[in-house]
Coordinates of C-alpha atoms in Angstrom, one line a residue:
M22 CA 0.0 0.0 0.0
T23 CA 1.4 3.3 -1.0
G24 CA 1.6 6.4 1.2
R25 CA 1.4 10.1 0.3
G26 CA 2.4 11.1 -3.2
E27 CA 5.7 12.9 -3.6
P28 CA 6.7 15.8 -5.9
P29 CA 7.9 14.9 -9.4
E30 CA 11.5 15.9 -8.7
G31 CA 11.8 13.7 -5.6
P32 CA 11.2 14.1 -1.9
P33 CA 11.6 17.5 -0.3
E34 CA 14.9 18.7 1.0
N35 CA 14.0 18.2 4.7
P36 CA 13.8 14.5 5.4
S37 CA 10.9 13.0 7.3
G38 CA 11.2 13.6 11.0
G39 CA 13.2 16.8 10.5
E40 CA 13.2 19.9 12.7
D41 CA 10.7 21.8 10.6
E42 CA 7.4 20.9 12.3
Y43 CA 5.3 22.9 9.7
R44 CA 6.7 21.2 6.7
S45 CA 3.4 19.6 5.8
L46 CA 1.9 23.1 5.2
V47 CA 4.6 24.4 2.9
F48 CA 4.7 23.7 -0.8
D49 CA 8.2 23.8 -2.4
E50 CA 8.9 25.3 -5.7
S51 CA 8.9 22.1 -7.7
F52 CA 5.4 21.2 -6.4
V53 CA 4.1 24.6 -7.4
R54 CA 5.6 24.4 -10.9
A55 CA 4.1 20.9 -11.4
A56 CA 0.6 22.1 -10.4
R57 CA -1.9 22.2 -13.3
L58 CA -3.7 25.6 -13.5
Q59 CA -6.9 26.1 -15.4
E60 CA -8.6 29.5 -15.8
F61 CA -12.3 29.7 -16.7
S62 CA -13.5 32.1 -19.3
A63 CA -15.8 35.0 -18.3
Q64 CA -18.8 33.2 -19.7
E65 CA -18.0 30.1 -17.7
R66 CA -17.5 32.2 -14.5
M67 CA -21.0 33.8 -14.9
G68 CA -22.6 30.3 -15.1
E69 CA -26.4 30.5 -15.0
H70 CA -26.7 34.0 -13.6
A71 CA -29.0 36.5 -15.3
R72 CA -27.6 39.1 -17.6
A73 CA -26.3 42.3 -16.0
V74 CA -27.8 44.5 -18.7
R75 CA -31.4 44.0 -19.9
S76 CA -32.7 45.2 -23.2
L77 CA -35.3 48.0 -23.1
P78 CA -38.9 46.9 -23.8
G79 CA -40.4 47.9 -26.9
R80 CA -42.9 50.7 -27.4
G81 CA -45.9 48.3 -27.3
T82 CA -44.8 46.9 -24.0
R83 CA -44.6 50.3 -22.4
R84 CA -48.1 51.2 -23.6
H85 CA -49.5 48.0 -22.2
R86 CA -47.9 48.6 -18.8
S87 CA -49.1 52.2 -18.6
R88 CA -52.7 51.0 -19.3
A89 CA -52.4 48.4 -16.5
G90 CA -51.2 51.1 -14.1
I91 CA -54.2 53.4 -15.0
A92 CA -56.6 50.5 -14.6
L93 CA -55.2 49.8 -11.1
V94 CA -55.5 53.4 -10.0
V95 CA -59.1 53.5 -11.3
L96 CA -59.9 50.2 -9.4
I97 CA -58.5 51.6 -6.2
A98 CA -60.5 54.8 -6.6
L99 CA -63.7 52.8 -7.2
A100 CA -63.1 50.7 -4.1
F101 CA -62.5 53.7 -2.0
A102 CA -65.7 55.4 -3.3
T103 CA -67.7 52.2 -2.6
A104 CA -66.5 52.1 1.0
V105 CA -67.4 55.7 1.6
Y106 CA -70.9 55.2 0.1
I107 CA -71.5 52.1 2.3
G108 CA -70.4 54.1 5.3
F109 CA -73.0 56.8 4.6
R110 CA -75.7 54.3 3.8
N111 CA -75.4 52.1 6.9
P112 CA -78.1 49.4 6.6
Y113 CA -78.5 49.3 10.4
P114 CA -80.6 51.9 12.1
T115 CA -78.6 54.5 14.0
P116 CA -79.6 54.7 17.7
V117 CA -81.6 57.9 18.5
G118 CA -80.3 60.0 21.4
R119 CA -83.3 59.9 23.6
R120 CA -83.6 61.1 27.2
A121 CA -85.8 59.3 29.7
E122 CA -88.8 61.3 30.9
P123 CA -89.7 61.6 34.6
L124 CA -91.9 58.8 36.1
R125 CA -95.6 59.7 36.7
T126 CA -97.0 57.8 39.7
T127 CA -100.6 57.3 41.0
V128 CA -101.0 55.4 44.3
I129 CA -104.6 54.7 45.4
P130 CA -105.3 53.2 48.8
L131 CA -108.1 50.7 49.0
A132 CA -110.2 50.9 52.1
P133 CA -112.0 47.8 53.5
Q134 CA -115.7 47.8 54.2
G135 CA -115.3 46.3 57.7
P136 CA -112.7 44.8 60.0
V137 CA -109.7 43.2 58.3
P138 CA -110.0 39.4 58.6
G139 CA -107.1 37.6 60.3
G140 CA -105.8 34.1 60.6
T141 CA -102.6 32.1 60.1
A142 CA -100.5 33.1 57.1
E143 CA -100.7 29.6 55.7
S144 CA -104.5 29.4 55.8
L145 CA -105.0 32.9 54.4
L146 CA -102.8 32.1 51.4
A147 CA -104.3 28.7 50.9
D148 CA -107.9 29.6 51.2
G149 CA -107.9 33.3 50.2
P150 CA -108.5 34.9 46.8
A151 CA -104.8 34.3 45.8
A152 CA -104.9 30.6 46.5
A153 CA -104.6 29.8 42.8
H154 CA -101.8 32.2 42.2
R155 CA -98.2 31.1 41.9
S156 CA -95.5 31.9 44.4
G157 CA -92.8 34.5 43.9
A158 CA -91.1 35.0 40.6
A159 CA -92.8 31.9 39.2
G160 CA -95.9 34.0 38.9
I161 CA -94.3 36.5 36.5
N162 CA -94.6 34.6 33.2
F163 CA -93.6 35.8 29.8
P164 CA -96.2 35.8 27.0
S165 CA -95.6 34.2 23.7
V166 CA -92.5 36.0 22.3
R167 CA -92.5 37.0 18.7
R168 CA -90.4 39.5 16.8
T169 CA -91.7 42.9 15.9
K170 CA -91.0 44.9 12.8
N171 CA -87.8 46.4 14.2
F172 CA -86.9 44.1 17.1
S173 CA -85.9 40.4 16.9
D174 CA -87.4 37.8 19.2
S175 CA -84.1 37.7 21.2
Q176 CA -84.3 41.5 21.8
V177 CA -87.9 41.2 22.9
T178 CA -87.0 38.4 25.3
M179 CA -84.1 40.5 26.7
A180 CA -86.5 43.4 27.2
L181 CA -89.1 41.2 29.0
T182 CA -86.3 39.7 31.2
T183 CA -85.2 43.2 32.3
V184 CA -88.8 44.1 33.2
K185 CA -89.2 40.8 35.1
D186 CA -86.0 41.5 37.1
Y187 CA -87.4 44.9 37.9
L188 CA -90.7 43.5 39.2
V189 CA -88.8 40.8 41.3
G190 CA -86.5 43.4 42.8
S191 CA -89.2 46.0 43.5
S192 CA -92.0 43.7 44.7
L193 CA -90.5 40.5 46.0
D194 CA -87.1 41.2 47.5
P195 CA -87.4 41.0 51.3
D196 CA -84.8 43.7 51.9
V197 CA -86.6 46.1 49.6
L198 CA -90.0 45.4 51.1
T199 CA -88.8 46.4 54.6
G200 CA -87.1 49.6 53.3
G201 CA -83.6 48.4 53.9
V202 CA -82.1 48.6 50.5
V203 CA -83.0 50.0 47.1
R204 CA -80.0 48.8 45.0
P205 CA -81.9 45.9 43.2
V206 CA -84.2 48.6 41.8
A207 CA -81.8 51.4 41.2
R208 CA -79.4 49.4 39.2
L209 CA -82.0 48.6 36.5
L210 CA -83.1 52.2 35.9
D211 CA -82.1 54.5 33.1
P212 CA -79.4 56.9 34.4
D213 CA -81.7 59.8 33.4
Q214 CA -84.2 58.7 36.1
T215 CA -81.6 58.1 38.9
A216 CA -81.9 61.5 40.4
Q217 CA -85.7 61.3 40.5
F218 CA -85.6 57.9 42.1
E219 CA -83.1 58.9 44.8
R220 CA -85.2 62.0 45.7
S221 CA -88.4 59.8 45.8
V222 CA -86.7 57.4 48.3
D223 CA -84.9 60.0 50.4
S224 CA -87.7 62.7 50.4
P225 CA -90.9 61.1 49.3
A226 CA -93.8 63.4 48.3
D227 CA -97.4 62.8 47.2
D228 CA -97.0 65.0 44.1
G229 CA -97.3 62.4 41.4
K230 CA -93.5 62.3 40.7
H231 CA -91.7 61.6 44.0
S232 CA -93.7 58.8 45.6
A233 CA -91.4 56.0 46.6
T234 CA -94.3 53.5 46.5
G235 CA -94.7 54.2 42.8
W236 CA -91.2 52.8 42.2
L237 CA -91.4 49.9 44.6
V238 CA -93.4 48.1 47.3
R239 CA -92.3 49.2 50.7
F240 CA -93.6 48.8 54.3
D241 CA -92.6 50.6 57.5
P242 CA -90.4 48.0 59.2
A243 CA -91.3 49.6 62.6
E244 CA -94.9 48.7 62.2
V245 CA -95.3 45.7 59.8
E246 CA -93.3 42.6 58.9
V247 CA -93.9 39.8 56.3
A248 CA -95.5 36.9 58.1
D249 CA -94.8 34.4 55.3
P250 CA -92.1 34.6 52.5
D251 CA -94.7 32.9 50.2
I252 CA -95.8 35.9 48.2
R253 CA -98.5 35.1 45.6
V254 CA -98.2 36.7 42.1
H255 CA -100.6 36.8 39.2
G256 CA -100.5 39.0 36.1
T257 CA -99.7 39.6 32.4
F258 CA -97.2 41.2 30.1
T259 CA -97.9 43.0 26.8
Y260 CA -95.4 44.6 24.5
A261 CA -95.4 46.7 21.3
E262 CA -93.2 49.0 19.4
A263 CA -93.4 52.7 20.5
G264 CA -91.2 53.6 17.5
A265 CA -88.6 52.2 15.2
D266 CA -86.0 52.2 18.1
T267 CA -88.2 51.8 21.2
L268 CA -90.1 48.9 22.7
E269 CA -92.9 49.5 25.1
V270 CA -93.7 46.9 27.8
V271 CA -96.8 47.0 30.0
S272 CA -96.9 44.8 33.2
D273 CA -100.1 44.3 35.1
H274 CA -99.5 42.1 38.2
T275 CA -101.2 41.6 41.6
F276 CA -99.0 40.8 44.6
T277 CA -100.5 39.3 47.7
Y278 CA -98.6 39.5 51.0
A279 CA -99.2 37.9 54.4
L280 CA -98.4 40.6 57.0
R281 CA -98.5 40.9 60.7
P282 CA -97.8 43.6 63.2
V283 CA -94.4 44.1 64.8
V284 CA -94.7 43.3 68.5
A285 CA -92.3 43.0 71.4
G286 CA -93.5 39.6 72.6
P287 CA -94.3 36.3 70.8
H288 CA -96.5 36.5 67.7
R289 CA -100.0 35.2 67.7
A290 CA -100.4 32.4 65.2
D291 CA -103.6 33.8 63.9
G292 CA -102.5 37.4 63.9
A293 CA -101.7 37.6 60.1
S294 CA -103.7 39.3 57.4
L295 CA -103.5 39.6 53.6
F296 CA -102.4 42.8 51.9
T297 CA -102.8 43.2 48.1
V298 CA -100.9 45.4 45.7
R299 CA -101.8 45.8 42.1
R300 CA -99.1 47.4 39.9
I301 CA -99.7 48.5 36.4
L302 CA -96.3 49.8 35.0
H303 CA -95.4 51.1 31.6
F304 CA -91.8 50.6 30.6
L305 CA -89.8 52.0 27.6
L306 CA -86.6 50.3 26.4
D307 CA -84.5 51.4 23.4
R308 CA -81.8 49.4 21.8
E309 CA -79.2 50.7 24.2
D310 CA -81.3 49.9 27.2
I311 CA -81.9 46.3 26.0
R312 CA -78.2 45.9 25.5
L313 CA -77.3 47.3 28.9
H314 CA -80.1 45.5 30.8
R315 CA -81.8 48.7 32.0
L316 CA -85.2 50.4 31.5
E317 CA -87.2 53.5 31.8
V318 CA -90.3 53.5 34.0
R319 CA -92.7 55.8 32.2
S320 CA -95.8 55.5 34.5
A321 CA -96.9 53.6 37.6
Y322 CA -100.5 53.0 38.6
V323 CA -100.8 51.3 42.0
Q324 CA -103.8 50.1 44.0
A325 CA -103.0 48.8 47.5
G326 CA -105.1 47.7 50.4
P327 CA -106.5 47.4 53.0
Q328 CA -105.5 50.9 53.9
A329 CA -107.3 53.9 55.2
C330 CA -108.2 56.6 52.7
S331 CA -106.3 59.2 54.8
A332 CA -103.1 57.1 54.9
E333 CA -99.9 58.9 53.7
T334 CA -98.5 56.4 51.2
A335 CA -95.8 58.4 49.5
G336 CA -92.9 57.0 51.6
A337 CA -94.4 53.5 52.5
L338 CA -97.6 51.6 52.3
R339 CA -99.7 51.7 55.5
P340 CA -101.6 48.3 55.8
L341 CA -104.5 47.8 58.1
L342 CA -103.8 44.6 59.9
A343 CA -106.0 41.9 61.4
G344 CA -109.0 43.2 63.3
E345 CA -108.4 46.9 62.2
Q346 CA -110.8 48.9 60.1
A347 CA -110.6 52.1 58.1
D348 CA -111.5 55.4 59.7
T349 CA -114.3 57.4 58.5
R350 CA -112.1 60.2 57.1
G351 CA -111.8 60.4 53.4
P352 CA -108.7 61.1 51.4
A353 CA -106.8 64.3 52.1
G354 CA -108.5 67.3 50.4
T355 CA -107.0 69.3 47.6
D356 CA -107.1 73.0 47.4
P357 CA -107.6 74.0 43.7
Y358 CA -106.5 77.6 44.6
A359 CA -103.2 76.5 46.0
T360 CA -100.0 76.9 44.0
G361 CA -97.5 74.2 43.2
V362 CA -98.0 70.6 42.2
P363 CA -101.4 69.3 43.6
K364 CA -101.4 66.3 45.7
A365 CA -103.3 63.2 44.7
A366 CA -106.6 62.7 46.5
L367 CA -107.8 59.3 45.4
C368 CA -109.2 56.4 47.3
G369 CA -111.0 53.1 46.5
T370 CA -113.0 50.4 48.2
L371 CA -111.5 47.0 48.7
A372 CA -114.1 44.5 47.7
V373 CA -112.1 41.3 48.5
S374 CA -109.3 41.1 51.0
S375 CA -109.2 37.8 53.0
P376 CA -111.7 35.0 53.5
T377 CA -114.1 35.6 56.4
Q378 CA -114.0 31.9 57.3
G379 CA -112.3 28.7 56.2
P380 CA -113.9 26.1 54.0
P381 CA -116.4 23.8 55.7
R382 CA -114.9 20.7 57.3
D383 CA -118.0 18.6 57.0
P384 CA -118.0 17.0 53.5
D385 CA -121.8 17.1 53.4
A386 CA -121.8 20.8 54.1
A387 CA -120.0 21.4 50.8
R388 CA -122.7 19.7 48.8
S389 CA -125.6 21.5 47.2
P390 CA -129.1 20.7 48.4
R391 CA -129.8 18.7 45.3
S392 CA -126.7 16.5 45.8
R393 CA -127.6 15.5 49.4
P394 CA -129.3 12.1 49.8

C-alpha cells in the first residue's frame, strides 16, 4: 500500500522527522511548478446568472404597462368610493339619542268595608283569593314571544327579562319590602331617572312624581313585617313598538302578601292578614337599554289595600292589619287655589281582601241541596 504522493522531482529537502514541524503546510517550488492551472472564461465564470444588462422593452410593451397602471388606479378609486358610500348608507338603524322622561305615579289606597279578617298566614294564602296564584317569581310569566317589525325575538326576550328582574327586585325582594335597600331597583333604571328615584326614596312626596311607592313596594319596618315569605303573584305582560328604536312593555300584576304587626313579645299564630298590591307599570326600552339591561319606567298606577283613605302612602304603604278597620275620614283634600303641584286625592273600596271563614270541614256541608241524599 502506497503512502502520500511525492513531488515529481523527488522528496523535499528536509527528510521525514526533521526539525521543521510545519513542513506539511509548505509547498516547495517544484510542487508549485508541477501544479496544473486552469482558468475559466468570463462566460464560464458567470454560469447560469442573469444578464447584467437588460434590453429595453419595446414601445408596445410600455403602452401595455401604462394602461395596466391606469386601470389599477381606477380600481383603487372605485373601491374607496364604494367604501365611503356604504359608510354613509349604513343598513343598520342609528340609535336615536333619547332622554328618559320623569316617572308619573298614581298610588290609590283601597279601604276595607269592615274589620280586616285575620288568621294564620298559611290558611289565608291557601284559602284566600290568591290561593290559585303562583309563588314568587314563578308567577311572573312571559307571553308568547314574537319578533316585531324592528326588534328580533331575542331582543324582545331580553326586554321582558329586564322588566321581570325589575318586578322581582321592586316587589319580592325581602330587603326592599322592609325599606332596607334600594339597590336591586336602582341598578335597573335608566341613568336619566336616577336623580328622581333617589329623591323619591330620600324625600318622598305625594306630588305624582316623587312617591317611593310608585317605584317599589315598601312597608314601614317599625310597624309591619312579612309573616310568610310565600308571596303570591298573578298577572300579564304586553309589548309593542313605540317607535322604530323603542319597545314599550306594560306589566299588570297583583301581589298578595301575608303581613303581621311588629310586637315585642311572641307573635299570635292567627295574627296575620292579607295585603294586596296591584301594579300597572309602563316601561320603555330602546336598543341601548336592552343591550345594557336597564329600562325607563314611564308611569306607575298602584292600588294597595287594605289601607285607610287618609293614609300617607308616599314613603311607604300603611296596611290595616287583622282586626283593624278604616277610619271614616276620606282622602286628604286638595285646594284648587293652592300653588305648586297638587297632591293626589284618590281612594277606592277594597271589595275582596281575606276569606271571612275557612272552608267547611263537613264534606256534606259542601254539597248542594240537590246532591244530598
